[in-house]
mmCIF file of C-alpha atoms in Angstrom:
data_model
loop_
_atom_site.group_PDB
_atom_site.id
_atom_site.type_symbol
_atom_site.label_atom_id
_atom_site.label_comp_id
_atom_site.label_asym_id
_atom_site.label_seq_id
_atom_site.Cartn_x
_atom_site.Cartn_y
_atom_site.Cartn_z
ATOM 1 C CA UNK A 8 16.074 36.326 -63.364
ATOM 2 C CA UNK A 9 14.316 36.702 -60.035
ATOM 3 C CA UNK A 10 11.615 34.239 -61.099
ATOM 4 C CA UNK A 11 14.369 31.750 -61.978
ATOM 5 C CA UNK A 12 15.789 32.175 -58.477
ATOM 6 C CA UNK A 13 12.362 31.597 -56.952
ATOM 7 C CA UNK A 14 11.806 28.443 -59.021
ATOM 8 C CA UNK A 15 15.261 27.151 -58.120
ATOM 9 C CA UNK A 16 14.696 27.925 -54.440
ATOM 10 C CA UNK A 17 11.380 26.101 -54.496
ATOM 11 C CA UNK A 18 12.980 23.039 -56.032
ATOM 12 C CA UNK A 19 15.714 23.018 -53.382
ATOM 13 C CA UNK A 20 13.220 23.405 -50.554
ATOM 14 C CA UNK A 21 11.004 20.531 -51.732
ATOM 15 C CA UNK A 22 13.928 18.123 -51.451
ATOM 16 C CA UNK A 23 16.231 19.355 -48.673
ATOM 17 C CA UNK A 24 14.033 21.846 -46.776
ATOM 18 C CA UNK A 25 17.035 24.189 -46.791
ATOM 19 C CA UNK A 26 17.880 27.264 -48.840
ATOM 20 C CA UNK A 27 21.121 29.145 -49.342
ATOM 21 C CA UNK A 28 20.749 32.135 -47.027
ATOM 22 C CA UNK A 29 20.888 34.838 -49.692
ATOM 23 C CA UNK A 30 18.349 33.018 -51.872
ATOM 24 C CA UNK A 31 16.135 32.695 -48.837
ATOM 25 C CA UNK A 32 16.190 36.480 -48.398
ATOM 26 C CA UNK A 33 15.340 36.997 -52.067
ATOM 27 C CA UNK A 34 12.457 34.558 -51.813
ATOM 28 C CA UNK A 35 11.061 36.322 -48.738
ATOM 29 C CA UNK A 36 11.164 39.671 -50.540
ATOM 30 C CA UNK A 37 9.380 38.230 -53.582
ATOM 31 C CA UNK A 38 6.625 36.660 -51.466
ATOM 32 C CA UNK A 39 5.995 39.957 -49.681
ATOM 33 C CA UNK A 40 5.848 41.829 -52.983
ATOM 34 C CA UNK A 41 3.554 39.277 -54.586
ATOM 35 C CA UNK A 42 0.995 39.154 -51.785
ATOM 36 C CA UNK A 43 0.905 42.937 -51.682
ATOM 37 C CA UNK A 44 -0.083 42.825 -55.358
ATOM 38 C CA UNK A 45 -2.709 40.130 -54.772
ATOM 39 C CA UNK A 46 -4.204 41.918 -51.758
ATOM 40 C CA UNK A 47 -4.392 45.265 -53.546
ATOM 41 C CA UNK A 48 -6.156 43.634 -56.482
ATOM 42 C CA UNK A 49 -8.568 41.607 -54.338
ATOM 43 C CA UNK A 50 -9.704 44.449 -52.048
ATOM 44 C CA UNK A 51 -9.097 47.480 -54.280
ATOM 45 C CA UNK A 52 -6.323 48.805 -52.038
ATOM 46 C CA UNK A 53 -3.508 51.279 -52.647
ATOM 47 C CA UNK A 54 -0.152 50.738 -50.971
ATOM 48 C CA UNK A 55 0.900 53.641 -48.738
ATOM 49 C CA UNK A 56 3.844 54.354 -46.473
ATOM 50 C CA UNK A 57 3.523 53.425 -42.803
ATOM 51 C CA UNK A 58 4.685 55.387 -39.757
ATOM 52 C CA UNK A 59 7.031 53.842 -37.224
ATOM 53 C CA UNK A 60 6.071 56.317 -34.491
ATOM 54 C CA UNK A 61 2.825 57.917 -33.357
ATOM 55 C CA UNK A 62 2.434 60.724 -30.779
ATOM 56 C CA UNK A 63 1.831 59.523 -27.236
ATOM 57 C CA UNK A 64 -1.713 60.189 -25.939
ATOM 58 C CA UNK A 65 -2.990 60.896 -29.466
ATOM 59 C CA UNK A 66 -5.149 57.769 -29.411
ATOM 60 C CA UNK A 67 -3.501 56.536 -32.621
ATOM 61 C CA UNK A 68 -1.598 53.718 -30.923
ATOM 62 C CA UNK A 69 -3.025 50.233 -31.230
ATOM 63 C CA UNK A 70 -3.105 49.012 -27.634
ATOM 64 C CA UNK A 71 -3.598 45.352 -28.645
ATOM 65 C CA UNK A 72 -5.340 43.753 -25.659
ATOM 66 C CA UNK A 73 -5.292 47.108 -23.867
ATOM 67 C CA UNK A 74 -2.442 46.372 -21.470
ATOM 68 C CA UNK A 75 0.821 46.149 -23.431
ATOM 69 C CA UNK A 76 3.144 49.140 -22.898
ATOM 70 C CA UNK A 77 4.725 50.658 -25.995
ATOM 71 C CA UNK A 78 8.372 51.491 -26.622
ATOM 72 C CA UNK A 79 8.693 55.258 -26.194
ATOM 73 C CA UNK A 80 10.987 57.687 -28.003
ATOM 74 C CA UNK A 81 11.710 61.249 -26.932
ATOM 75 C CA UNK A 82 11.919 63.404 -30.073
ATOM 76 C CA UNK A 83 14.136 66.257 -28.935
ATOM 77 C CA UNK A 84 13.401 68.607 -31.819
ATOM 78 C CA UNK A 85 9.674 68.486 -31.072
ATOM 79 C CA UNK A 86 9.943 68.225 -27.297
ATOM 80 C CA UNK A 87 7.394 65.448 -27.483
ATOM 81 C CA UNK A 88 7.140 61.760 -26.621
ATOM 82 C CA UNK A 89 6.314 59.312 -29.396
ATOM 83 C CA UNK A 90 5.568 55.587 -29.292
ATOM 84 C CA UNK A 91 6.762 52.848 -31.627
ATOM 85 C CA UNK A 92 3.608 51.389 -33.156
ATOM 86 C CA UNK A 93 2.158 48.056 -32.063
ATOM 87 C CA UNK A 94 0.165 48.034 -35.290
ATOM 88 C CA UNK A 95 -1.656 50.581 -37.437
ATOM 89 C CA UNK A 96 -5.267 49.692 -36.559
ATOM 90 C CA UNK A 97 -6.359 53.245 -35.795
ATOM 91 C CA UNK A 98 -3.787 55.172 -37.825
ATOM 92 C CA UNK A 99 -5.171 53.557 -40.990
ATOM 93 C CA UNK A 100 -8.674 54.786 -40.270
ATOM 94 C CA UNK A 101 -7.407 58.344 -39.973
ATOM 95 C CA UNK A 102 -5.421 57.797 -43.175
ATOM 96 C CA UNK A 103 -8.585 56.712 -45.027
ATOM 97 C CA UNK A 104 -10.158 60.009 -44.002
ATOM 98 C CA UNK A 105 -7.016 61.950 -44.950
ATOM 99 C CA UNK A 106 -6.815 60.325 -48.398
ATOM 100 C CA UNK A 107 -10.604 60.667 -48.899
ATOM 101 C CA UNK A 108 -10.974 57.033 -49.940
ATOM 102 C CA UNK A 109 -14.513 56.197 -51.166
ATOM 103 C CA UNK A 110 -16.425 53.102 -50.041
ATOM 104 C CA UNK A 111 -15.064 49.900 -51.549
ATOM 105 C CA UNK A 112 -11.478 51.176 -51.648
ATOM 106 C CA UNK A 113 -8.727 51.285 -49.081
ATOM 107 C CA UNK A 114 -5.042 51.168 -48.229
ATOM 108 C CA UNK A 115 -2.356 48.676 -47.250
ATOM 109 C CA UNK A 116 0.985 49.403 -45.596
ATOM 110 C CA UNK A 117 4.081 47.335 -44.906
ATOM 111 C CA UNK A 118 4.119 47.674 -41.136
ATOM 112 C CA UNK A 119 7.036 47.005 -38.813
ATOM 113 C CA UNK A 120 6.348 47.137 -35.098
ATOM 114 C CA UNK A 121 8.225 46.444 -31.889
ATOM 115 C CA UNK A 122 6.450 44.576 -29.122
ATOM 116 C CA UNK A 123 9.065 44.587 -26.406
ATOM 117 C CA UNK A 124 6.778 42.943 -23.848
ATOM 118 C CA UNK A 125 5.871 39.941 -26.008
ATOM 119 C CA UNK A 126 5.748 37.144 -23.380
ATOM 120 C CA UNK A 127 6.127 34.117 -25.668
ATOM 121 C CA UNK A 128 9.254 34.530 -27.771
ATOM 122 C CA UNK A 129 10.037 31.382 -29.700
ATOM 123 C CA UNK A 130 9.105 29.465 -32.830
ATOM 124 C CA UNK A 131 6.195 31.719 -33.822
ATOM 125 C CA UNK A 132 6.535 34.883 -31.717
ATOM 126 C CA UNK A 133 9.032 37.692 -32.160
ATOM 127 C CA UNK A 134 9.734 41.115 -30.726
ATOM 128 C CA UNK A 135 9.708 42.320 -34.335
ATOM 129 C CA UNK A 136 6.265 42.209 -35.976
ATOM 130 C CA UNK A 137 5.947 42.613 -39.754
ATOM 131 C CA UNK A 138 2.543 42.562 -41.385
ATOM 132 C CA UNK A 139 0.377 43.701 -44.232
ATOM 133 C CA UNK A 140 -1.733 46.272 -42.388
ATOM 134 C CA UNK A 141 -4.821 46.942 -44.514
ATOM 135 C CA UNK A 142 -8.045 48.927 -44.185
ATOM 136 C CA UNK A 143 -11.053 49.325 -46.477
ATOM 137 C CA UNK A 144 -13.907 51.852 -46.354
ATOM 138 C CA UNK A 145 -17.396 50.353 -46.094
ATOM 139 C CA UNK A 146 -20.880 51.831 -45.750
ATOM 140 C CA UNK A 147 -22.829 51.799 -42.489
ATOM 141 C CA UNK A 148 -25.125 49.110 -43.918
ATOM 142 C CA UNK A 149 -22.096 46.861 -44.523
ATOM 143 C CA UNK A 150 -21.251 46.700 -40.827
ATOM 144 C CA UNK A 151 -22.407 43.093 -40.711
ATOM 145 C CA UNK A 152 -21.265 39.531 -40.207
ATOM 146 C CA UNK A 153 -21.966 38.898 -43.888
ATOM 147 C CA UNK A 154 -19.460 41.582 -44.895
ATOM 148 C CA UNK A 155 -16.888 40.191 -42.474
ATOM 149 C CA UNK A 156 -17.201 36.670 -43.867
ATOM 150 C CA UNK A 157 -17.054 37.869 -47.469
ATOM 151 C CA UNK A 158 -13.867 39.822 -46.797
ATOM 152 C CA UNK A 159 -12.243 36.903 -44.970
ATOM 153 C CA UNK A 160 -13.013 34.743 -47.993
ATOM 154 C CA UNK A 161 -11.405 37.232 -50.368
ATOM 155 C CA UNK A 162 -8.253 37.432 -48.233
ATOM 156 C CA UNK A 163 -8.002 33.655 -47.948
ATOM 157 C CA UNK A 164 -8.452 33.092 -51.681
ATOM 158 C CA UNK A 165 -5.605 35.561 -52.303
ATOM 159 C CA UNK A 166 -3.521 33.468 -49.877
ATOM 160 C CA UNK A 167 -4.400 30.358 -51.887
ATOM 161 C CA UNK A 168 -3.127 32.084 -55.033
ATOM 162 C CA UNK A 169 0.085 32.821 -53.179
ATOM 163 C CA UNK A 170 0.285 29.194 -52.066
ATOM 164 C CA UNK A 171 -0.039 28.017 -55.656
ATOM 165 C CA UNK A 172 3.094 30.015 -56.482
ATOM 166 C CA UNK A 173 5.226 29.492 -53.363
ATOM 167 C CA UNK A 174 3.781 26.671 -51.234
ATOM 168 C CA UNK A 175 5.809 23.507 -50.695
ATOM 169 C CA UNK A 176 3.486 21.018 -48.980
ATOM 170 C CA UNK A 177 1.935 18.611 -51.473
ATOM 171 C CA UNK A 178 -1.367 18.491 -49.548
ATOM 172 C CA UNK A 179 -3.038 21.658 -50.791
ATOM 173 C CA UNK A 180 -4.684 23.882 -48.167
ATOM 174 C CA UNK A 181 -8.415 23.766 -47.592
ATOM 175 C CA UNK A 182 -10.299 25.398 -50.483
ATOM 176 C CA UNK A 183 -12.546 27.424 -48.177
ATOM 177 C CA UNK A 184 -12.505 28.855 -44.663
ATOM 178 C CA UNK A 185 -14.749 27.253 -42.029
ATOM 179 C CA UNK A 186 -16.358 29.873 -39.772
ATOM 180 C CA UNK A 187 -17.201 29.286 -36.123
ATOM 181 C CA UNK A 188 -18.076 31.607 -33.264
ATOM 182 C CA UNK A 189 -15.835 31.516 -30.178
ATOM 183 C CA UNK A 190 -18.882 30.569 -28.076
ATOM 184 C CA UNK A 191 -19.715 27.666 -30.401
ATOM 185 C CA UNK A 192 -16.103 26.536 -30.097
ATOM 186 C CA UNK A 193 -16.320 26.682 -26.292
ATOM 187 C CA UNK A 194 -19.491 24.608 -26.312
ATOM 188 C CA UNK A 195 -17.877 22.083 -28.651
ATOM 189 C CA UNK A 196 -14.797 21.677 -26.428
ATOM 190 C CA UNK A 197 -15.886 22.842 -22.949
ATOM 191 C CA UNK A 198 -13.016 21.156 -21.098
ATOM 192 C CA UNK A 199 -10.250 22.601 -23.280
ATOM 193 C CA UNK A 200 -8.404 25.904 -23.150
ATOM 194 C CA UNK A 201 -8.907 28.386 -26.023
ATOM 195 C CA UNK A 202 -5.578 27.398 -27.602
ATOM 196 C CA UNK A 203 -6.451 23.710 -27.338
ATOM 197 C CA UNK A 204 -9.803 24.406 -28.991
ATOM 198 C CA UNK A 205 -8.009 26.199 -31.840
ATOM 199 C CA UNK A 206 -5.710 23.205 -32.242
ATOM 200 C CA UNK A 207 -8.538 20.657 -32.449
ATOM 201 C CA UNK A 208 -10.766 22.630 -34.793
ATOM 202 C CA UNK A 209 -7.980 23.767 -37.124
ATOM 203 C CA UNK A 210 -6.515 20.264 -37.302
ATOM 204 C CA UNK A 211 -9.936 19.085 -38.446
ATOM 205 C CA UNK A 212 -10.684 21.812 -41.020
ATOM 206 C CA UNK A 213 -7.207 23.216 -41.928
ATOM 207 C CA UNK A 214 -8.452 26.812 -42.428
ATOM 208 C CA UNK A 215 -10.779 28.413 -39.881
ATOM 209 C CA UNK A 216 -11.998 31.818 -38.786
ATOM 210 C CA UNK A 217 -13.031 32.241 -35.155
ATOM 211 C CA UNK A 218 -15.618 35.010 -34.798
ATOM 212 C CA UNK A 219 -16.250 37.201 -31.778
ATOM 213 C CA UNK A 220 -12.915 37.549 -29.978
ATOM 214 C CA UNK A 221 -12.753 40.085 -27.171
ATOM 215 C CA UNK A 222 -16.071 39.763 -25.394
ATOM 216 C CA UNK A 223 -17.077 37.330 -22.624
ATOM 217 C CA UNK A 224 -18.241 33.850 -23.568
ATOM 218 C CA UNK A 225 -21.256 32.053 -22.150
ATOM 219 C CA UNK A 226 -19.398 30.906 -19.034
ATOM 220 C CA UNK A 227 -17.827 34.320 -18.404
ATOM 221 C CA UNK A 228 -14.412 33.347 -19.806
ATOM 222 C CA UNK A 229 -12.697 34.939 -22.813
ATOM 223 C CA UNK A 230 -11.305 33.259 -25.904
ATOM 224 C CA UNK A 231 -8.741 36.063 -26.111
ATOM 225 C CA UNK A 232 -8.543 39.752 -25.276
ATOM 226 C CA UNK A 233 -8.878 42.739 -27.616
ATOM 227 C CA UNK A 234 -8.592 46.469 -27.060
ATOM 228 C CA UNK A 235 -11.831 48.405 -26.846
ATOM 229 C CA UNK A 236 -11.294 50.966 -29.565
ATOM 230 C CA UNK A 237 -10.715 49.308 -32.923
ATOM 231 C CA UNK A 238 -12.487 45.963 -33.581
ATOM 232 C CA UNK A 239 -16.204 45.763 -32.824
ATOM 233 C CA UNK A 240 -16.469 42.678 -30.612
ATOM 234 C CA UNK A 241 -19.650 43.652 -28.761
ATOM 235 C CA UNK A 242 -22.308 44.234 -31.443
ATOM 236 C CA UNK A 243 -25.027 41.626 -31.844
ATOM 237 C CA UNK A 244 -26.916 39.528 -29.320
ATOM 238 C CA UNK A 245 -25.134 37.251 -26.848
ATOM 239 C CA UNK A 246 -23.784 34.669 -27.226
ATOM 240 C CA UNK A 247 -23.262 35.428 -30.926
ATOM 241 C CA UNK A 248 -22.013 38.984 -30.662
ATOM 242 C CA UNK A 249 -18.893 40.153 -32.422
ATOM 243 C CA UNK A 250 -17.896 41.454 -35.859
ATOM 244 C CA UNK A 251 -14.246 40.438 -35.686
ATOM 245 C CA UNK A 252 -12.050 37.376 -35.389
ATOM 246 C CA UNK A 253 -8.861 35.459 -36.188
ATOM 247 C CA UNK A 254 -7.867 33.468 -39.282
ATOM 248 C CA UNK A 255 -5.944 30.268 -38.531
ATOM 249 C CA UNK A 256 -4.443 27.594 -40.775
ATOM 250 C CA UNK A 257 -2.904 24.202 -40.098
ATOM 251 C CA UNK A 258 0.894 24.212 -40.183
ATOM 252 C CA UNK A 259 2.230 20.760 -41.002
ATOM 253 C CA UNK A 260 5.773 21.376 -39.799
ATOM 254 C CA UNK A 261 4.623 22.644 -36.405
ATOM 255 C CA UNK A 262 1.709 20.164 -36.309
ATOM 256 C CA UNK A 263 -0.348 22.978 -34.868
ATOM 257 C CA UNK A 264 -2.751 25.784 -35.661
ATOM 258 C CA UNK A 265 -1.046 28.982 -36.819
ATOM 259 C CA UNK A 266 -2.775 32.355 -36.652
ATOM 260 C CA UNK A 267 -2.198 34.361 -39.838
ATOM 261 C CA UNK A 268 -4.493 37.334 -39.335
ATOM 262 C CA UNK A 269 -6.625 39.252 -36.880
ATOM 263 C CA UNK A 270 -9.284 41.471 -38.441
ATOM 264 C CA UNK A 271 -12.747 42.909 -38.066
ATOM 265 C CA UNK A 272 -15.400 45.497 -38.704
ATOM 266 C CA UNK A 273 -14.236 48.571 -36.799
ATOM 267 C CA UNK A 274 -16.173 50.219 -33.990
ATOM 268 C CA UNK A 275 -18.702 52.933 -34.671
ATOM 269 C CA UNK A 276 -19.371 55.625 -32.059
ATOM 270 C CA UNK A 277 -21.871 53.509 -30.117
ATOM 271 C CA UNK A 278 -19.620 50.435 -30.033
ATOM 272 C CA UNK A 279 -16.614 52.540 -29.025
ATOM 273 C CA UNK A 280 -18.358 53.992 -25.977
ATOM 274 C CA UNK A 281 -19.889 50.637 -25.048
ATOM 275 C CA UNK A 282 -16.571 48.802 -25.201
ATOM 276 C CA UNK A 283 -14.597 51.500 -23.399
ATOM 277 C CA UNK A 284 -17.226 51.363 -20.650
ATOM 278 C CA UNK A 285 -17.044 47.563 -20.455
ATOM 279 C CA UNK A 286 -13.247 47.704 -20.189
ATOM 280 C CA UNK A 287 -13.214 50.503 -17.616
ATOM 281 C CA UNK A 288 -11.345 52.819 -19.998
ATOM 282 C CA UNK A 289 -13.980 55.444 -20.730
ATOM 283 C CA UNK A 290 -11.502 58.263 -20.002
ATOM 284 C CA UNK A 291 -9.695 57.336 -23.226
ATOM 285 C CA UNK A 292 -12.682 58.658 -25.174
ATOM 286 C CA UNK A 293 -11.265 62.145 -24.586
ATOM 287 C CA UNK A 294 -8.166 61.442 -26.687
ATOM 288 C CA UNK A 295 -8.005 63.251 -30.063
ATOM 289 C CA UNK A 296 -8.504 60.156 -32.240
ATOM 290 C CA UNK A 297 -11.482 58.982 -30.220
ATOM 291 C CA UNK A 298 -13.055 62.421 -30.411
ATOM 292 C CA UNK A 299 -12.678 62.343 -34.200
ATOM 293 C CA UNK A 300 -14.592 59.085 -34.312
ATOM 294 C CA UNK A 301 -17.291 60.217 -31.876
ATOM 295 C CA UNK A 302 -17.859 63.361 -33.940
ATOM 296 C CA UNK A 303 -18.423 61.313 -37.103
ATOM 297 C CA UNK A 304 -15.237 62.472 -38.821
ATOM 298 C CA UNK A 305 -13.851 58.991 -39.595
ATOM 299 C CA UNK A 306 -15.298 56.536 -42.138
ATOM 300 C CA UNK A 307 -16.849 53.164 -41.394
ATOM 301 C CA UNK A 308 -14.310 50.512 -42.269
ATOM 302 C CA UNK A 309 -13.072 46.969 -42.013
ATOM 303 C CA UNK A 310 -9.441 46.089 -41.575
ATOM 304 C CA UNK A 311 -6.739 44.038 -39.969
ATOM 305 C CA UNK A 312 -3.211 42.776 -40.062
ATOM 306 C CA UNK A 313 -1.816 39.751 -41.904
ATOM 307 C CA UNK A 314 1.419 38.491 -40.415
ATOM 308 C CA UNK A 315 4.123 38.371 -43.052
ATOM 309 C CA UNK A 316 6.410 36.045 -41.119
ATOM 310 C CA UNK A 317 3.554 33.688 -40.290
ATOM 311 C CA UNK A 318 2.375 33.545 -43.911
ATOM 312 C CA UNK A 319 5.891 32.732 -45.092
ATOM 313 C CA UNK A 320 6.255 30.042 -42.420
ATOM 314 C CA UNK A 321 3.020 28.480 -43.666
ATOM 315 C CA UNK A 322 3.977 28.672 -47.348
ATOM 316 C CA UNK A 323 7.455 27.255 -46.927
ATOM 317 C CA UNK A 324 6.664 24.943 -43.986
ATOM 318 C CA UNK A 325 9.370 26.635 -41.942
ATOM 319 C CA UNK A 326 9.074 25.912 -38.237
ATOM 320 C CA UNK A 327 10.744 28.988 -36.758
ATOM 321 C CA UNK A 328 9.885 32.632 -37.345
ATOM 322 C CA UNK A 329 13.623 33.418 -37.228
ATOM 323 C CA UNK A 330 13.956 32.010 -40.753
ATOM 324 C CA UNK A 331 11.689 34.751 -42.119
ATOM 325 C CA UNK A 332 13.297 37.823 -40.549
ATOM 326 C CA UNK A 333 16.516 39.781 -40.781
ATOM 327 C CA UNK A 334 19.299 37.867 -39.024
ATOM 328 C CA UNK A 335 20.626 39.299 -35.798
ATOM 329 C CA UNK A 336 24.393 39.233 -36.319
ATOM 330 C CA UNK A 337 26.240 38.738 -33.054
ATOM 331 C CA UNK A 338 29.998 39.299 -33.485
ATOM 332 C CA UNK A 339 30.728 37.355 -30.298
ATOM 333 C CA UNK A 340 29.015 34.267 -31.722
ATOM 334 C CA UNK A 341 30.583 33.913 -35.152
ATOM 335 C CA UNK A 342 28.775 30.724 -36.087
ATOM 336 C CA UNK A 343 25.298 31.828 -35.156
ATOM 337 C CA UNK A 344 22.895 34.255 -36.833
ATOM 338 C CA UNK A 345 19.692 34.815 -34.924
ATOM 339 C CA UNK A 346 16.502 36.734 -35.468
ATOM 340 C CA UNK A 347 14.799 38.915 -32.915
ATOM 341 C CA UNK A 348 12.570 35.879 -32.527
ATOM 342 C CA UNK A 349 15.267 34.377 -30.310
ATOM 343 C CA UNK A 350 16.029 37.388 -28.162
ATOM 344 C CA UNK A 351 15.671 36.326 -24.535
#
């Protein structure tokens, strides 16, 4: 019966671009379930439960670019402060160790996060972040650009399978991802901003992966910022350093590039210390999670987050993230249901 609903919803969307609200919710749930299945199969992952809170000062919190404050919660029974997760970048690595996952296997969790200081709420940004947060164990010899590209390809091909089932735009997405380093992109479009470069290159190729986000480019600028303690953005030789990046696709409804995923080979002990030093945050190496890594207690791995709302926007050609999330029901505005995407 659910498949019938999905087929009916797809037919409605291709003609009117609108869905009955309850069918829309059912469709969203089915897409999330289906890509979880595809991702687990493609990367040999097991779905696990995700935490909403992590202890403050444990080092488990993903600090994103390194500056965003987290929402804090005082847990009275424990007399301890916890933080609502930004993502599970470092928690997953500890979980791989806890579950004793061998190389070539990993985990995925349905993550919900609150980013209360998100500065760009609107069509594609929300306070509420929902993503497939995944992590896979690799060997030390697999800490390479080749491994990164192979894994990006696997993730994108799983997205193409999802598009075959749920996509609505008749022009099929690009069959392969085009890779480019952030420094190459800067040299190609030296007069443009990073976002303008993403627009031009993604418009041209429809599916791109920008490598090396977090470190300085040839002119001293940055394509974007990254925290020092999860992705390895400093390994290699300038200007081609970096074992991480962002996956972007062309969104026809927005007529713009849309980032679906940020991912990378994770830091080893040497990269962790180097990046903390570069960011002036070396004191954080004393936190419990960082000490685990420095003592060799955590596995080498690759991982990232795939935005669920963004993927659904791309599949269905929806132009506002609010359509993909739980409606915010405001009793004082009886005719309007909003998502956290529209919280001012």
